[in-house]
Each structure stands twice: as C-alpha cells, then as structure tokens.
Short mmCIF file of C-alpha atoms and ligand atoms in Angstrom, two decimals:
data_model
loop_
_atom_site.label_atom_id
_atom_site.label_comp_id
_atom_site.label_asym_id
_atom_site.label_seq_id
_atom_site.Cartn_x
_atom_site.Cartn_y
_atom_site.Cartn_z
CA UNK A 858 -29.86 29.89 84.52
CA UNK A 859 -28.62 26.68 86.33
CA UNK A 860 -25.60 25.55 86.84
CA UNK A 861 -25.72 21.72 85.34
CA UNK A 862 -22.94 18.55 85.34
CA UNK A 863 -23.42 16.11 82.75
CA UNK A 864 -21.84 12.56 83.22
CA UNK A 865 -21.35 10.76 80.77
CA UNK A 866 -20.82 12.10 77.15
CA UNK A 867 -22.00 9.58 74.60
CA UNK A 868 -24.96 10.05 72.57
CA UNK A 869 -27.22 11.05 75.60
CA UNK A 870 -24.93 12.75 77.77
CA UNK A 871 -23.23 15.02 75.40
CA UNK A 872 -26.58 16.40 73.63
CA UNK A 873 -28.50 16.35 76.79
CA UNK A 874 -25.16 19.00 77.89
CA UNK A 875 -25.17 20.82 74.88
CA UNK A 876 -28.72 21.29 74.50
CA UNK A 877 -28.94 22.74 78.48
CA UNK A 878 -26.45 24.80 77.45
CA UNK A 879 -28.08 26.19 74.89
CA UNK A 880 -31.43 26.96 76.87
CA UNK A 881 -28.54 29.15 78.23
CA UNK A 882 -27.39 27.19 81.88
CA UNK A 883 -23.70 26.20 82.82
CA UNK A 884 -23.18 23.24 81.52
CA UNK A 885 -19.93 21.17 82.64
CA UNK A 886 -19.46 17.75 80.80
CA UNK A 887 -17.74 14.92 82.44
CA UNK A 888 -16.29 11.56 81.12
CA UNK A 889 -13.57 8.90 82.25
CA UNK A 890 -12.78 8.36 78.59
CA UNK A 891 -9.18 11.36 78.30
CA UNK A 892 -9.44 10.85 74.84
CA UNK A 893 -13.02 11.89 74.65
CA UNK A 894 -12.77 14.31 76.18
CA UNK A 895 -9.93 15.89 75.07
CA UNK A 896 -11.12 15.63 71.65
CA UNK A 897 -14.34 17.59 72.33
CA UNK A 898 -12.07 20.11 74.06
CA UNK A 899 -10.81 20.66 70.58
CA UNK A 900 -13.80 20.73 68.98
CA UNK A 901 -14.00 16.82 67.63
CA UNK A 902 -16.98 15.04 68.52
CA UNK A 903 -17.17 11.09 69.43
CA UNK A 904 -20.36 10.60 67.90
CA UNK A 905 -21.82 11.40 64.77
CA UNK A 906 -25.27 13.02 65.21
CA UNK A 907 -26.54 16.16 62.52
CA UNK A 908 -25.91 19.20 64.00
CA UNK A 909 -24.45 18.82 67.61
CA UNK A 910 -20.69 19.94 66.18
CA UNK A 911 -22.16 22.76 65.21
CA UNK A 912 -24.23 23.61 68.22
CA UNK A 913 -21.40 22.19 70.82
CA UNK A 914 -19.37 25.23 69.35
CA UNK A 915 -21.65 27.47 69.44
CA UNK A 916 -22.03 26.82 73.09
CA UNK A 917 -18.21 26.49 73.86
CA UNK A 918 -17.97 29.96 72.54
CA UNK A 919 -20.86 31.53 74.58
CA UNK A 920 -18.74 30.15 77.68
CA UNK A 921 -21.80 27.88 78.59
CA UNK A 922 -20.24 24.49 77.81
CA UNK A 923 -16.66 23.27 79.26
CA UNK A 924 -15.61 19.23 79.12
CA UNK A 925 -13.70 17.55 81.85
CA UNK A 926 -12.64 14.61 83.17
CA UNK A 927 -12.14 15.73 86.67
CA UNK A 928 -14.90 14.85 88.84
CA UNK A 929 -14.90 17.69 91.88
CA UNK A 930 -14.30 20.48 89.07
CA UNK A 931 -17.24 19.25 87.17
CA UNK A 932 -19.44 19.29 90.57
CA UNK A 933 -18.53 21.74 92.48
CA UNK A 934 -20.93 24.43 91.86
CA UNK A 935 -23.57 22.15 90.31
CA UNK A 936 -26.97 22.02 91.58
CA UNK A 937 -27.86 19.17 89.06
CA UNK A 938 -26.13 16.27 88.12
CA UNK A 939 -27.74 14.11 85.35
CA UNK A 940 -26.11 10.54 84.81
CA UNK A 941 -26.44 9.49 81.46
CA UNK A 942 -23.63 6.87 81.52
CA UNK A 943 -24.08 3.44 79.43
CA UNK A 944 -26.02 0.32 81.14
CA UNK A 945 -25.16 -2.35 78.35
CA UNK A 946 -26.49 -5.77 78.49
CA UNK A 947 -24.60 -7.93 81.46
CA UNK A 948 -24.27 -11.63 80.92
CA UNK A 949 -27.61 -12.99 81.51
CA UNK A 950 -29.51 -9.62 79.84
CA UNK A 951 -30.40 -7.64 82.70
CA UNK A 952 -29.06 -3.83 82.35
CA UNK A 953 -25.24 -3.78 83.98
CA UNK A 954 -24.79 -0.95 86.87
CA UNK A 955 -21.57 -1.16 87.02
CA UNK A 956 -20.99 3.01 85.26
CA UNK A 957 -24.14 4.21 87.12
CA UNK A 958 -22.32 2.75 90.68
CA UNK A 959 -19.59 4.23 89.48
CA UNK A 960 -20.82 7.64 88.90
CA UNK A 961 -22.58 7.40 91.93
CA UNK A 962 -20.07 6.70 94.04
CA UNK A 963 -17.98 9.67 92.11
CA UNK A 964 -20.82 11.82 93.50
CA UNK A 965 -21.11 10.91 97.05
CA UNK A 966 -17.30 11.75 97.33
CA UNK A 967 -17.42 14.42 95.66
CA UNK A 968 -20.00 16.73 96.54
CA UNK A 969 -20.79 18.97 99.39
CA UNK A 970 -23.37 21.27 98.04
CA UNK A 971 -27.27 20.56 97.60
CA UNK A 972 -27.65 18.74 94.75
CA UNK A 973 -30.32 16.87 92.69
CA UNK A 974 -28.48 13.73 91.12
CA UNK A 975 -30.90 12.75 87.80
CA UNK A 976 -30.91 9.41 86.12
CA UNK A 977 -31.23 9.71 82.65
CA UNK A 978 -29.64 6.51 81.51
CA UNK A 979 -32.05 3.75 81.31
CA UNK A 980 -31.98 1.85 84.80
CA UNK A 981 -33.90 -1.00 85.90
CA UNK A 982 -37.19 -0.19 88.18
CA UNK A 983 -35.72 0.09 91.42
CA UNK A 984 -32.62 1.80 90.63
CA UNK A 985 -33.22 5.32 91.85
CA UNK A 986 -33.68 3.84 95.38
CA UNK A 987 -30.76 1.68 94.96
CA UNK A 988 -28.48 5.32 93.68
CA UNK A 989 -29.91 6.81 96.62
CA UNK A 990 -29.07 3.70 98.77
CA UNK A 991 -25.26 3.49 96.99
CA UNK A 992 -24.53 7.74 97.83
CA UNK A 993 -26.02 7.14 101.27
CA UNK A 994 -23.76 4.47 102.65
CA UNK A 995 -21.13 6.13 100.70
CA UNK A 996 -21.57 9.37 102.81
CA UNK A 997 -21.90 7.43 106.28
CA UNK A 998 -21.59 9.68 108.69
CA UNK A 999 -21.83 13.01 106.61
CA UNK A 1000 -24.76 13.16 105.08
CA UNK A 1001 -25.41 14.92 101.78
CA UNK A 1002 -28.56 16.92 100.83
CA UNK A 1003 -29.91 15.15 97.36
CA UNK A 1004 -32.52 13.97 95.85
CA UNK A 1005 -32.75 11.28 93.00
CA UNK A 1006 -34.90 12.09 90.60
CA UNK A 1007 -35.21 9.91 87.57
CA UNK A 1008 -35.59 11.29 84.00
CA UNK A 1009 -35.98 8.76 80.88
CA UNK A 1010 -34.34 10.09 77.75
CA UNK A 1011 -36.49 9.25 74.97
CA UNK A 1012 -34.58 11.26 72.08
CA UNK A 1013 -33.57 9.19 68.66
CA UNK A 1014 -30.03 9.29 67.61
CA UNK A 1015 -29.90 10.91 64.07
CA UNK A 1016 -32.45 13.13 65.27
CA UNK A 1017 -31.25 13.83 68.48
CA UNK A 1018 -31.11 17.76 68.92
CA UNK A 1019 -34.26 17.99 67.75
CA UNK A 1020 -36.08 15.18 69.88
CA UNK A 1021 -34.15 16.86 73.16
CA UNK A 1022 -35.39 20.29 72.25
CA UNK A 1023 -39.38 19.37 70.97
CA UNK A 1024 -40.20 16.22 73.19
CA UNK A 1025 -43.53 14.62 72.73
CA UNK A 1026 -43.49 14.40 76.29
CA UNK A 1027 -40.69 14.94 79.73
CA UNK A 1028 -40.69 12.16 82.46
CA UNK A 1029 -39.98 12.74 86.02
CA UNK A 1030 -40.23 10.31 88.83
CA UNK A 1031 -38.89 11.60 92.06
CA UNK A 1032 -40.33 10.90 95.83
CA UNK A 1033 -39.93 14.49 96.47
CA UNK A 1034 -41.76 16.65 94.53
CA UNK A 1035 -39.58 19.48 95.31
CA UNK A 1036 -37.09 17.69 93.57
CA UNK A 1037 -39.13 16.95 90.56
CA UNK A 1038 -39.67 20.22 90.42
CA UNK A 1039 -36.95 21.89 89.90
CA UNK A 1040 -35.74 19.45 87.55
CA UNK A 1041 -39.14 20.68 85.63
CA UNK A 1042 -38.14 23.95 85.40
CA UNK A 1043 -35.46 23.43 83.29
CA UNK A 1044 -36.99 21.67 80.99
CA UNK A 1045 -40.11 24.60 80.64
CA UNK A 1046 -39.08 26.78 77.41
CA UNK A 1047 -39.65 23.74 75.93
CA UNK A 1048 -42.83 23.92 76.33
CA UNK A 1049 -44.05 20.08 76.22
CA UNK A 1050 -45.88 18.30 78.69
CA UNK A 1051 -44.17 16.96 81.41
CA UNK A 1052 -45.38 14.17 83.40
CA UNK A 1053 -44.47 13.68 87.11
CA UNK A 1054 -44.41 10.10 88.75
CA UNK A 1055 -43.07 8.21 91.67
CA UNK A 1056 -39.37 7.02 90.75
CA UNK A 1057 -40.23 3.00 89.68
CA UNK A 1058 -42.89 4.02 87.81
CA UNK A 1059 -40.92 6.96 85.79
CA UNK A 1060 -38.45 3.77 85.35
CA UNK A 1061 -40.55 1.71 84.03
CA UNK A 1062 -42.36 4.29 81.09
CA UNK A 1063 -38.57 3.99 79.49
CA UNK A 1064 -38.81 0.58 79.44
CA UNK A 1065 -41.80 -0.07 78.52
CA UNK A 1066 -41.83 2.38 75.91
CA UNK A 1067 -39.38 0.69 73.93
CA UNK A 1068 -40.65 -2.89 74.32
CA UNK A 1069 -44.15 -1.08 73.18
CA UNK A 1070 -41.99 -0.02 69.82
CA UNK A 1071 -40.10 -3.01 69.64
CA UNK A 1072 -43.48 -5.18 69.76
CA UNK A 1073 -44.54 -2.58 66.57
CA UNK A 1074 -42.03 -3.33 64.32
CA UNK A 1075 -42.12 -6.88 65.40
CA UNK A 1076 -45.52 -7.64 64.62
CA UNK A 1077 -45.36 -6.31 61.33
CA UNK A 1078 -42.14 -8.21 60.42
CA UNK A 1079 -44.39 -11.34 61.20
CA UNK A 1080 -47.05 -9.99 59.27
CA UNK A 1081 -44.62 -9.47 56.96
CA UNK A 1082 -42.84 -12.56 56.47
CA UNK A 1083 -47.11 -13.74 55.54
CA UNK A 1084 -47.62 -10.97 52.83
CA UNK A 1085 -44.36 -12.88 51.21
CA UNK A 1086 -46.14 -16.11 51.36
CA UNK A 1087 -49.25 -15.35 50.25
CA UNK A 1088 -49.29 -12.49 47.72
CA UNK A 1089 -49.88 -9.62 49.54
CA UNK A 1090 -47.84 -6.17 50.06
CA UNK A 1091 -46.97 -5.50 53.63
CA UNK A 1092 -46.07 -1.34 52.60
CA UNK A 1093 -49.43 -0.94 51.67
CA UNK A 1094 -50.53 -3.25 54.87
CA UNK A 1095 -48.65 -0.81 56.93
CA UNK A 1096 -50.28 2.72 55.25
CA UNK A 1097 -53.81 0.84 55.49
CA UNK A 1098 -53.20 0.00 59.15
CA UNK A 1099 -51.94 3.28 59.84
CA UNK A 1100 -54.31 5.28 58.80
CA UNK A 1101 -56.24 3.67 61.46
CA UNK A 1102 -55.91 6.59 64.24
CA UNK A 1103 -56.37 4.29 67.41
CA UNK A 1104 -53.19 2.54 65.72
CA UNK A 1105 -51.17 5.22 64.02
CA UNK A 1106 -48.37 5.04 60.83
CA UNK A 1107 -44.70 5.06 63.34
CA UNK A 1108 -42.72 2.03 63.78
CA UNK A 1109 -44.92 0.11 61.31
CA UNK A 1110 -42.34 -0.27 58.70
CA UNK A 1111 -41.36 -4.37 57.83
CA UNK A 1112 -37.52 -4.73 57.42
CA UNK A 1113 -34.74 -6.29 58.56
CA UNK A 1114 -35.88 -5.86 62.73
CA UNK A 1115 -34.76 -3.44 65.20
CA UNK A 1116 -31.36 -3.14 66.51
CA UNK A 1117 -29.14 -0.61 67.96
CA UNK A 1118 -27.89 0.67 71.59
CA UNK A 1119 -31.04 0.17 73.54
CA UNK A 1120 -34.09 -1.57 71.95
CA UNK A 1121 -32.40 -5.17 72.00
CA UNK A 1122 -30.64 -4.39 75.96
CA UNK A 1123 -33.80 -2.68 76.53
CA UNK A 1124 -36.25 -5.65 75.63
CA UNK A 1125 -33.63 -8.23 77.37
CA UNK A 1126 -33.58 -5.93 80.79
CA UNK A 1127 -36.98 -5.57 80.79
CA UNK A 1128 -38.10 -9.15 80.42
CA UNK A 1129 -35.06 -10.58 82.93
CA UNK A 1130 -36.82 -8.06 85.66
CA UNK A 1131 -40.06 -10.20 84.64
CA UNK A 1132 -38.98 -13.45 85.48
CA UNK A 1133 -37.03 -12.11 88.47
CA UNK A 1134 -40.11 -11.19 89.69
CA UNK A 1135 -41.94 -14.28 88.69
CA UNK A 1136 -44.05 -13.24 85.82
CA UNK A 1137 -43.29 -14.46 82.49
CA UNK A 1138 -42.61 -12.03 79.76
CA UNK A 1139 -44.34 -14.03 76.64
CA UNK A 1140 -44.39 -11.40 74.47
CA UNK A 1141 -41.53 -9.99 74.95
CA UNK A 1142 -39.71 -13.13 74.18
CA UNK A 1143 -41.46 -13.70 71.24
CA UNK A 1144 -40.95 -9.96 70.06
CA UNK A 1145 -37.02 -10.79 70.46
CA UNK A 1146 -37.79 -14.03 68.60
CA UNK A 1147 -38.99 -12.92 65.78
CA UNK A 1148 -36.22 -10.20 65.33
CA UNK A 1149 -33.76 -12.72 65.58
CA UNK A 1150 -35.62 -15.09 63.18
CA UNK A 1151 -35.61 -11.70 60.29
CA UNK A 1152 -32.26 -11.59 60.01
CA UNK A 1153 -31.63 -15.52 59.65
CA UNK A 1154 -34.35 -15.17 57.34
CA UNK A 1155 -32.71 -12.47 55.39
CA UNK A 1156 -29.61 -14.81 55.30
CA UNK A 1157 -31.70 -17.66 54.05
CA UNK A 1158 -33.12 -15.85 50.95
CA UNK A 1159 -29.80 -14.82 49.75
CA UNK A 1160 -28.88 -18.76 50.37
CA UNK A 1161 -31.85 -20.28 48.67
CA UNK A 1162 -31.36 -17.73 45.59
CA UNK A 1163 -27.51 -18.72 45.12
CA UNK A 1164 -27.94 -22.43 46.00
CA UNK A 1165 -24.83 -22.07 48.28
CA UNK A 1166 -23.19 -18.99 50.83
CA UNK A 1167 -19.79 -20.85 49.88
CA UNK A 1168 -16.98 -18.54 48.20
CA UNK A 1169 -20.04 -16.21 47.20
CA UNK A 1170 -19.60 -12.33 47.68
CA UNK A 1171 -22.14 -10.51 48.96
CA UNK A 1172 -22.59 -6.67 49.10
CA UNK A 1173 -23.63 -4.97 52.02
CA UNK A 1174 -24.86 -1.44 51.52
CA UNK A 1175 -25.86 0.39 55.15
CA UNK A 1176 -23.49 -0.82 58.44
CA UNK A 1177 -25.31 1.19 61.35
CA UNK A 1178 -28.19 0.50 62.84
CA UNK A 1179 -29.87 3.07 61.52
CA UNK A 1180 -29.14 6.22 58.88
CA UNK A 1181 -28.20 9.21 60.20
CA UNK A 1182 -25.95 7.81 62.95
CA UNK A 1183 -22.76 5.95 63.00
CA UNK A 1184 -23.73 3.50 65.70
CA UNK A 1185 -23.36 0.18 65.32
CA UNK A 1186 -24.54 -1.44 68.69
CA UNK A 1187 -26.27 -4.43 67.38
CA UNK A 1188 -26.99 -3.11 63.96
CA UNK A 1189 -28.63 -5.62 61.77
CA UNK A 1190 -25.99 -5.70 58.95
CA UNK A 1191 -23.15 -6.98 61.54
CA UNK A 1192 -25.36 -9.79 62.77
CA UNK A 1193 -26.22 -10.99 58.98
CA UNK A 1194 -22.18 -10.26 57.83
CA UNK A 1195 -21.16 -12.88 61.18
CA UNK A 1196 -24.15 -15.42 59.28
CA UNK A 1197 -23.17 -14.86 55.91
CA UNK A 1198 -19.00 -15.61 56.66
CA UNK A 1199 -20.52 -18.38 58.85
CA UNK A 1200 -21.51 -19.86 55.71
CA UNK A 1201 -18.18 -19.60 53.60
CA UNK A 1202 -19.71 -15.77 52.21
CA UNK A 1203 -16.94 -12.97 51.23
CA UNK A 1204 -18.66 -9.81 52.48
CA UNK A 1205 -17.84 -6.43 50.74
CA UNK A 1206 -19.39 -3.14 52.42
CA UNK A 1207 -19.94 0.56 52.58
CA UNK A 1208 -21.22 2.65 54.89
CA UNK A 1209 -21.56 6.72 54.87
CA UNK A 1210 -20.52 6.43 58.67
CA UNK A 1211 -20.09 3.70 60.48
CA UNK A 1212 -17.40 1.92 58.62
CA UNK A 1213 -14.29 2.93 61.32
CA UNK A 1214 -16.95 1.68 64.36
CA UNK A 1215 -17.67 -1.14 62.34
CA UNK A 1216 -14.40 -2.26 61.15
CA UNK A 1217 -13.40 -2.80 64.87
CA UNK A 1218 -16.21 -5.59 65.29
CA UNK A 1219 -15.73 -7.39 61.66
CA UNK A 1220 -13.05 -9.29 60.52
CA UNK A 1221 -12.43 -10.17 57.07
CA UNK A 1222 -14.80 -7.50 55.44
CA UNK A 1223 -13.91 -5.65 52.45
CA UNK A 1224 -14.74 -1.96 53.04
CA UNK A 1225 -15.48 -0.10 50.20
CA UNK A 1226 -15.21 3.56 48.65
CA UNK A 1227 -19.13 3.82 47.40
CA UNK A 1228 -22.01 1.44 46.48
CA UNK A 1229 -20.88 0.60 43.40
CA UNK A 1230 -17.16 -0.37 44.59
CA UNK A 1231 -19.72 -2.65 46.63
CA UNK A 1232 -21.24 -4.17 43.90
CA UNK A 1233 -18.69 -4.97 41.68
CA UNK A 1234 -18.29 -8.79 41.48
CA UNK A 1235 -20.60 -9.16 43.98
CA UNK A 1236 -23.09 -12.72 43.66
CA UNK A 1237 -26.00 -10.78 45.79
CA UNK A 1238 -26.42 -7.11 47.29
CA UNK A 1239 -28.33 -6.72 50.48
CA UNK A 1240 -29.56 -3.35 51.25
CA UNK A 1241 -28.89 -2.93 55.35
CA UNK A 1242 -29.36 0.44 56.15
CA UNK A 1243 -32.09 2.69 54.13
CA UNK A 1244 -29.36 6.03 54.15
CA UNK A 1245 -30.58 8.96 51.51
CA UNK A 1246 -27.40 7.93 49.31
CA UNK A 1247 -28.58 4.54 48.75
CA UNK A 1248 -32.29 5.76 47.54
CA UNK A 1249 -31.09 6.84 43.75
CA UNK A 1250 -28.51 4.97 42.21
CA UNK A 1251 -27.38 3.91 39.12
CA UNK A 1252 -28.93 0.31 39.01
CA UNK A 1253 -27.83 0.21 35.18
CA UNK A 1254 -24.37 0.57 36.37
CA UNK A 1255 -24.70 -1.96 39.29
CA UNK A 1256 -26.59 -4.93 37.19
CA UNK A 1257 -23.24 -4.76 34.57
CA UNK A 1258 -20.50 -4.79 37.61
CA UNK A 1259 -21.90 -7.79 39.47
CA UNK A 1260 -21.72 -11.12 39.32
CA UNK A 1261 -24.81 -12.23 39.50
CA UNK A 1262 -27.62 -9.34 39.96
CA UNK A 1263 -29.30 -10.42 43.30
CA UNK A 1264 -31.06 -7.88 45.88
CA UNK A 1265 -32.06 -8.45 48.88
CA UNK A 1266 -33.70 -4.55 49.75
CA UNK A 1267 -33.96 -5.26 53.29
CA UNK A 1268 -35.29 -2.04 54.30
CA UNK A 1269 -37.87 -1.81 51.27
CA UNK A 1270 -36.24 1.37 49.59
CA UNK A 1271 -36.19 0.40 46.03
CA UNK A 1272 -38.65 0.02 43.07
CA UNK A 1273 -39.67 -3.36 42.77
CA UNK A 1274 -40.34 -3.45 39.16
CA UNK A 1275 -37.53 -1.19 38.00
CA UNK A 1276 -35.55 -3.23 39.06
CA UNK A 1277 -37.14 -6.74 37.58
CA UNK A 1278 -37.00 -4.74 34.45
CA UNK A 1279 -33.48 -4.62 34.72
CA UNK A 1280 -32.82 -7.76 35.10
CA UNK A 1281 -32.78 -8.40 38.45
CA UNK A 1282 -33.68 -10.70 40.89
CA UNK A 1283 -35.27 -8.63 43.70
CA UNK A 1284 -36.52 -9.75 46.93
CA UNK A 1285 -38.02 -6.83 49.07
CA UNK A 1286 -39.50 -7.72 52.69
CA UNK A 1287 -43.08 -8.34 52.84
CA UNK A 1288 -43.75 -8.23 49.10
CA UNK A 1289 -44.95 -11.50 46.94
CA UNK A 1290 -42.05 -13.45 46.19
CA UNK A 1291 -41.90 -11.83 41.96
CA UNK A 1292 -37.93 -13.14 41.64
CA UNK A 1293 -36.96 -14.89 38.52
N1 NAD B 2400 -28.28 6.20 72.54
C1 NAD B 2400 -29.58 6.45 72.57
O1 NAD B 2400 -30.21 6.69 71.54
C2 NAD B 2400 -30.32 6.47 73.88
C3 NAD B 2400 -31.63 7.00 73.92
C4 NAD B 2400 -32.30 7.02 75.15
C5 NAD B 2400 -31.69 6.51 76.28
N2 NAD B 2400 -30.43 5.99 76.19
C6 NAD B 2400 -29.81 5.50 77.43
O2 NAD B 2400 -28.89 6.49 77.88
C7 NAD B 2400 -27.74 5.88 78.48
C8 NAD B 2400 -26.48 6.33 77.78
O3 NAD B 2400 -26.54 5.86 76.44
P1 NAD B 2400 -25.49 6.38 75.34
O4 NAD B 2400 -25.92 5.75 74.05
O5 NAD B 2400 -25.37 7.85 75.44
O6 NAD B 2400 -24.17 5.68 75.87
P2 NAD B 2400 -22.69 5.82 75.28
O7 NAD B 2400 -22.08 4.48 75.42
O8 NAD B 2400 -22.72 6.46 73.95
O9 NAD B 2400 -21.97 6.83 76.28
C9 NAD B 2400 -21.73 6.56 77.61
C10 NAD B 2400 -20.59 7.45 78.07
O10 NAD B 2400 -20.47 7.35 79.48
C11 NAD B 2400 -19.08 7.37 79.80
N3 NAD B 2400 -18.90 6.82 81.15
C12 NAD B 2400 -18.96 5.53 81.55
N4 NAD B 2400 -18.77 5.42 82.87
C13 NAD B 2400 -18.61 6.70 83.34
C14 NAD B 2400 -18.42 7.26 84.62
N5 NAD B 2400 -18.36 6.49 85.71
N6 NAD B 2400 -18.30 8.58 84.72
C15 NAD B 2400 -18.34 9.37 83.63
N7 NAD B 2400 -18.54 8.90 82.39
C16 NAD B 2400 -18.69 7.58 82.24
C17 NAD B 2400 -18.44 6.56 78.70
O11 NAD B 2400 -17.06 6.81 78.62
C18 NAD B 2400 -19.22 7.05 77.49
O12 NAD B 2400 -18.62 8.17 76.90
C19 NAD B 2400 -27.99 4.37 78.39
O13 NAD B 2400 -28.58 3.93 79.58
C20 NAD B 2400 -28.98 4.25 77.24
O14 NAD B 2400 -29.78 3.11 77.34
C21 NAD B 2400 -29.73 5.99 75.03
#
C-alpha cells in the first residue's frame, strides 16, 4: 500500500485517485475548485463517466479515498504526487503551464518528505525538466528529495475505469530509474506492460499517440468525403481496410472529425513545438485541416439541401464530443450549432448529458426533453453524437413532426434505405450521395 496525492480532479485526476484507491493505497484528492470538491465530499461527482460514482463510494467507505482542497494536508504523508491538472490550448496553440506551475510550485512549498512528483497531464517535451527546474528554484536553499517522473494517461473518457485498470500499455519516463520504479510498482496488479523511457521521450509517446489517432480518423474523413463523390461506401472501405492486420479496424470510422479535451489541443501543441523547433509539421496541419473542413462540410450539405440556413430550424441530436461522457471541449455539434446560427439557422437540441455543460457555451439554442421534442418542426436533423438512445427510434414518428424530413447522420448510425423508404432525404458520411 502507498500512500498517493492526486492533483487535480477532473476526468484524469479523479479516476486516476479512485482507481489507486481501489488497488487498495491512500489516496488523498486535491483541487482549487471548493465547490468540487466539496461536492465529491458528499458524494456528487463533477464529471460524468460510467461507474466512477459508484466506485468513488466504494472507496470513501473503505477509508482509502478523502478530497481536499488543502495542499499540506493532501501531501504530507505522500510519497507520490501525480499532477493531472488541465494544460488547455494558450493563445497561439501550444499547451498552457500555467496549472502545472501552479501545482508545482504548491509542491515545492509544501513538502518536506521524499517524494516522487508524476506528470500525468499531457505536457510539452521538455516539461519534466522544466517541473524539476520550477520546484528547484522554488526550494533555494532547502533542497527537497524528488524525482519527476512523467506518466502519459492514455485512458478514454466514457470508458475510463476500465482503460485505467486494463491498459494496453503504462509509460514511464524518468532520469532515475529508481524513480521509475517505484512508480512501476504501483501500477503491477495490473498486469500490462509497462514501458520505461527517458522523460522527453515518455512526453512525446502522449503526443504523438494522439496525432497518430487523429491522422486515422482524418484520413478516412478524406477518403470519405471521395466515396460521396464517386459512388462508393466508406463503412465498408473502413471494415475492408481493417481487416488488413498491419492496419487494424480502431479509429477508422468517417464522421463528423475528432474533437474533445485533448485531440484538437493535443494536435495544436504538438505541431507549435514543431515549428518552434524549426521543422514543419505538414501533416499535422493538414490532419487539423481536414477536421475543420468536415464540419463546414456538414454545414454545407444541410445548406445546399434547404437552398438557404435563413430562419430554418435544425435539430441537433448528440452535444458532447463523444457518447458516454458529458464533455463538451470542442465537441463537433457546438462548432456546427456557432455555423449554422452564423447563417440565420434556429438550432433545437438534446443531449443525454451534456446539455447543462453545453448550455453555458450556446446562446440561443432550444434544449429539448427527447429526440423527438427535437424534431418537431424542425427543416433538417443532424445526428452529432452516435449515443445508444439515438440508434432505435421511431423514424415514423419523426418524418410526421418535422418540417421538412432532412438527415444529416453525421456519425453513420442509421439505415440508409429505411430511411429513403420513409421518405426521407438522408445524407450519411462517406456514402453515394442517394438523396431525393
Ligand atoms: N480528459 C481525458 O480524456 C484525458 C485523457 C488523457 C490525458 N488527459 C490529460 O490530462 C490532463 C487533465 O485533463 P482533464 O480532462 O482531467 O482536465 P479537467 O479540466 O477535467 O480537470 C482539471 C482539474 O484540475 C484542477 N486544477 C487546476 N489547477 C489546479 C491546481 N493548481 N491544483 C489543483 N487542482 C488544479 C481543476 O480545478 C480541474 O478540476 C490534461 O493535460 C489532459 O490533456 C486527459
């Protein structure tokens, strides 16, 4: 058992805690949000993600798991201290410090003990010098015994607990092994292999793991936007490419591009440390491209299939980024709501989650009780987010509410020639253009 502080208790932070705790350390959670963290003191969680209310109590009750927002209480008898604060986009895309200083700083005044600080949030190559660098001048004149080690986290929200506790793989860059050790031990019961680096180069696996995905989903949204021009089916591209073992079926799905809390920062901070160093990042730019260019594309279908945006309602069905979470950190559906009202649209939505996160970034958006409170009256219904709700529903029922029966399935969920037999004019992504 190890005694374990966890800073930071969004997405990462707070299942990263809860799932140590579980494995059966000490686990003290720390955030400078009160409200946060007096909510999870009473049992209500900031995030949605399946199962971690469930296994935060669990935890609470063993006595393994406490939440604070006091800094020395939360370190005093720690011998780790992961970071897994946020490092959003800063103006010109590289990944802001400004929470990792922060906590940083936080630690060098606060600790006296050995400790092994642990960068989990994703940090620019370079950065677990520059923490070491930040508690060492902090400490001037009594040093501290620490180690940085960093330690990507590669879990998915919506599937969080179970990517923390069966990881295809564990990351650990550390200049002293020693370090990297110990950090490795609490990660063996899961049993997964665990890779050991230098620090940059644990850095930059993170980053360049999810420009590698990015590129993935990318290319086949290019591909993609082909199969609609000349006749061919880019689901059954994807299975037939898949199937391919040197290129595998994951992140091969043609939609409405990636979004979310790290893949579009991620991309940015990866290709500003490129041309800070002088090399260009060509791809990279033209992965972000073409994401951008899928949801004005999106836009433009519904446009070209009512003539004009003006004083038309459109349904939007799906608000986070993904299903299965309610974050909305660059979802797709808020960037193509800001382009349809850019064009004169109305925008009805609904969302099984997100609609409170979302509501405080859109104006002027009708939320709605279901789907088909989303339909009604509506001139064209775009399918955002592919959520299980949305994948049976009463199509009969939606064709007679709306105004006219337009679908934009932007995540490929429906049945193509159901719904042409309906009646309605369907527009899927990367399928032959078969709209009336
Ligand atoms: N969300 C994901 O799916 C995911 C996956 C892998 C890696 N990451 C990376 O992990 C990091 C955290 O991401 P997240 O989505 O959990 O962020 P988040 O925004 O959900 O949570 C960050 C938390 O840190 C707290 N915080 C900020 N400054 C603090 C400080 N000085 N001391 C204590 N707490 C502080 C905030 O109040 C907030 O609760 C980011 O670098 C992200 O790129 C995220």
């Amino acid at each position: 058992m190890s005694n374990i502080c966890v800073i930071g208790t969004g997405y990462v932070g707070l299942v990263t805690g809860t799932c140590f705790a579980d494995l059966g350390n000490q686990v003290t959670c720390l955030d400078v949000d009160d409200e946060r963290i007096s909510n999870l003191k009473q049992g209500v969680m900031p995030i949605y993600e399946p199962g971690l209310e469930q296994l935060v109590a669990h935890n609470v009750r063993a006595g393994r798991l406490i939440f604070t927002t006091n800094y020395a209480e939360a370190l005093e008898n720690a011998e780790f201290a992961f970071i897994a604060v946020g490092t959003p986009s800063g103006v010109d895309g590289e990944a802001d410090l400004q929470y990792v200083r922060s906590a940083a700083e936080m630690i060098a005044d606060c600790v006296d003990n050995s400790l092994v600080v642990i960068n989990k949030s994703t940090v620019p190559v370079g950065t677990g010098d520059w923490v070491a660098d930040v508690i060492s001048k902090r400490r001037e004149g009594k040093p501290l015994d620490y180690y940085v080690v960093s330690n990507p986290e590669f879990l998915r929200e919506g599937s969080a607990i179970n990517d923390f506790m069966s990881p295809d793989r564990v990351v650990l860059g550390s200049t002293n092994r020693e370090a990297a050790r110990r950090v490795a031990q609490l990660y063996l019961s899961l049993r997964c292999p665990i890779l050991v680096t230098d620090l940059r180069t644990a850095e930059m696996i993170k980053y360049a793991s999810n420009a590698f995905l990015a590129t993935r989903i990318s290319f086949i949204n290019e591909i993609a936007n082909m199969c609609e021009e000349l006749g061919a089916d880019v689901r059954e591209v994807s299975v037939g490419m898949g199937l391919d073992k040197r290129i595998g079926s994951a992140f091969l799905d043609a939609g409405l591009g990636w979004g979310g809390s790290c893949f579009p920062k991620d991309v940015k901070a990866l290709a500003h440390m490129a041309v800070l160093h002088g090399t260009q990042p060509q791809l990279l730019q033209a992965v972000m491209e073409i994401n951008r260019n899928q949801r004005r594309r999106a836009v433009m279908r519904i446009r070209r299939a009512l003539g004009s945006l003006n004083e038309k309602t459109v349904g939007v069905l799906g608000l986070s980024f993904k299903p299965n979470t309610d974050d909305v950190r660059d979802a797709p559906a808020l960037e193509i709501i800001h382009l349809l009202q850019n064009e004169g649209a109305h925008v009805r939505a609904y969302d099984p989650q997100a609609m409170e996160l979302a509501s405080r970034l859109l104006k002027r958006v009708t939320m709605c009780e279901n789907p088909y409170e989303v339909a009604e009256g509506s001139d064209a219904l775009v399918l955002a987010t592919e959520w299980n709700e949305f994948k049976q529903l009463d199509f009969a029922r939606i064709y007679e509410s709306m105004r006219t029966p337009i679908i934009l399935d932007g995540r490929n969920l429906w049945e193509q020639d159901k719904l042409l037999s309906l009646g309605f004019t369907y527009f899927g992504i990367g399928r032959a253009v078969t709209a009336k």
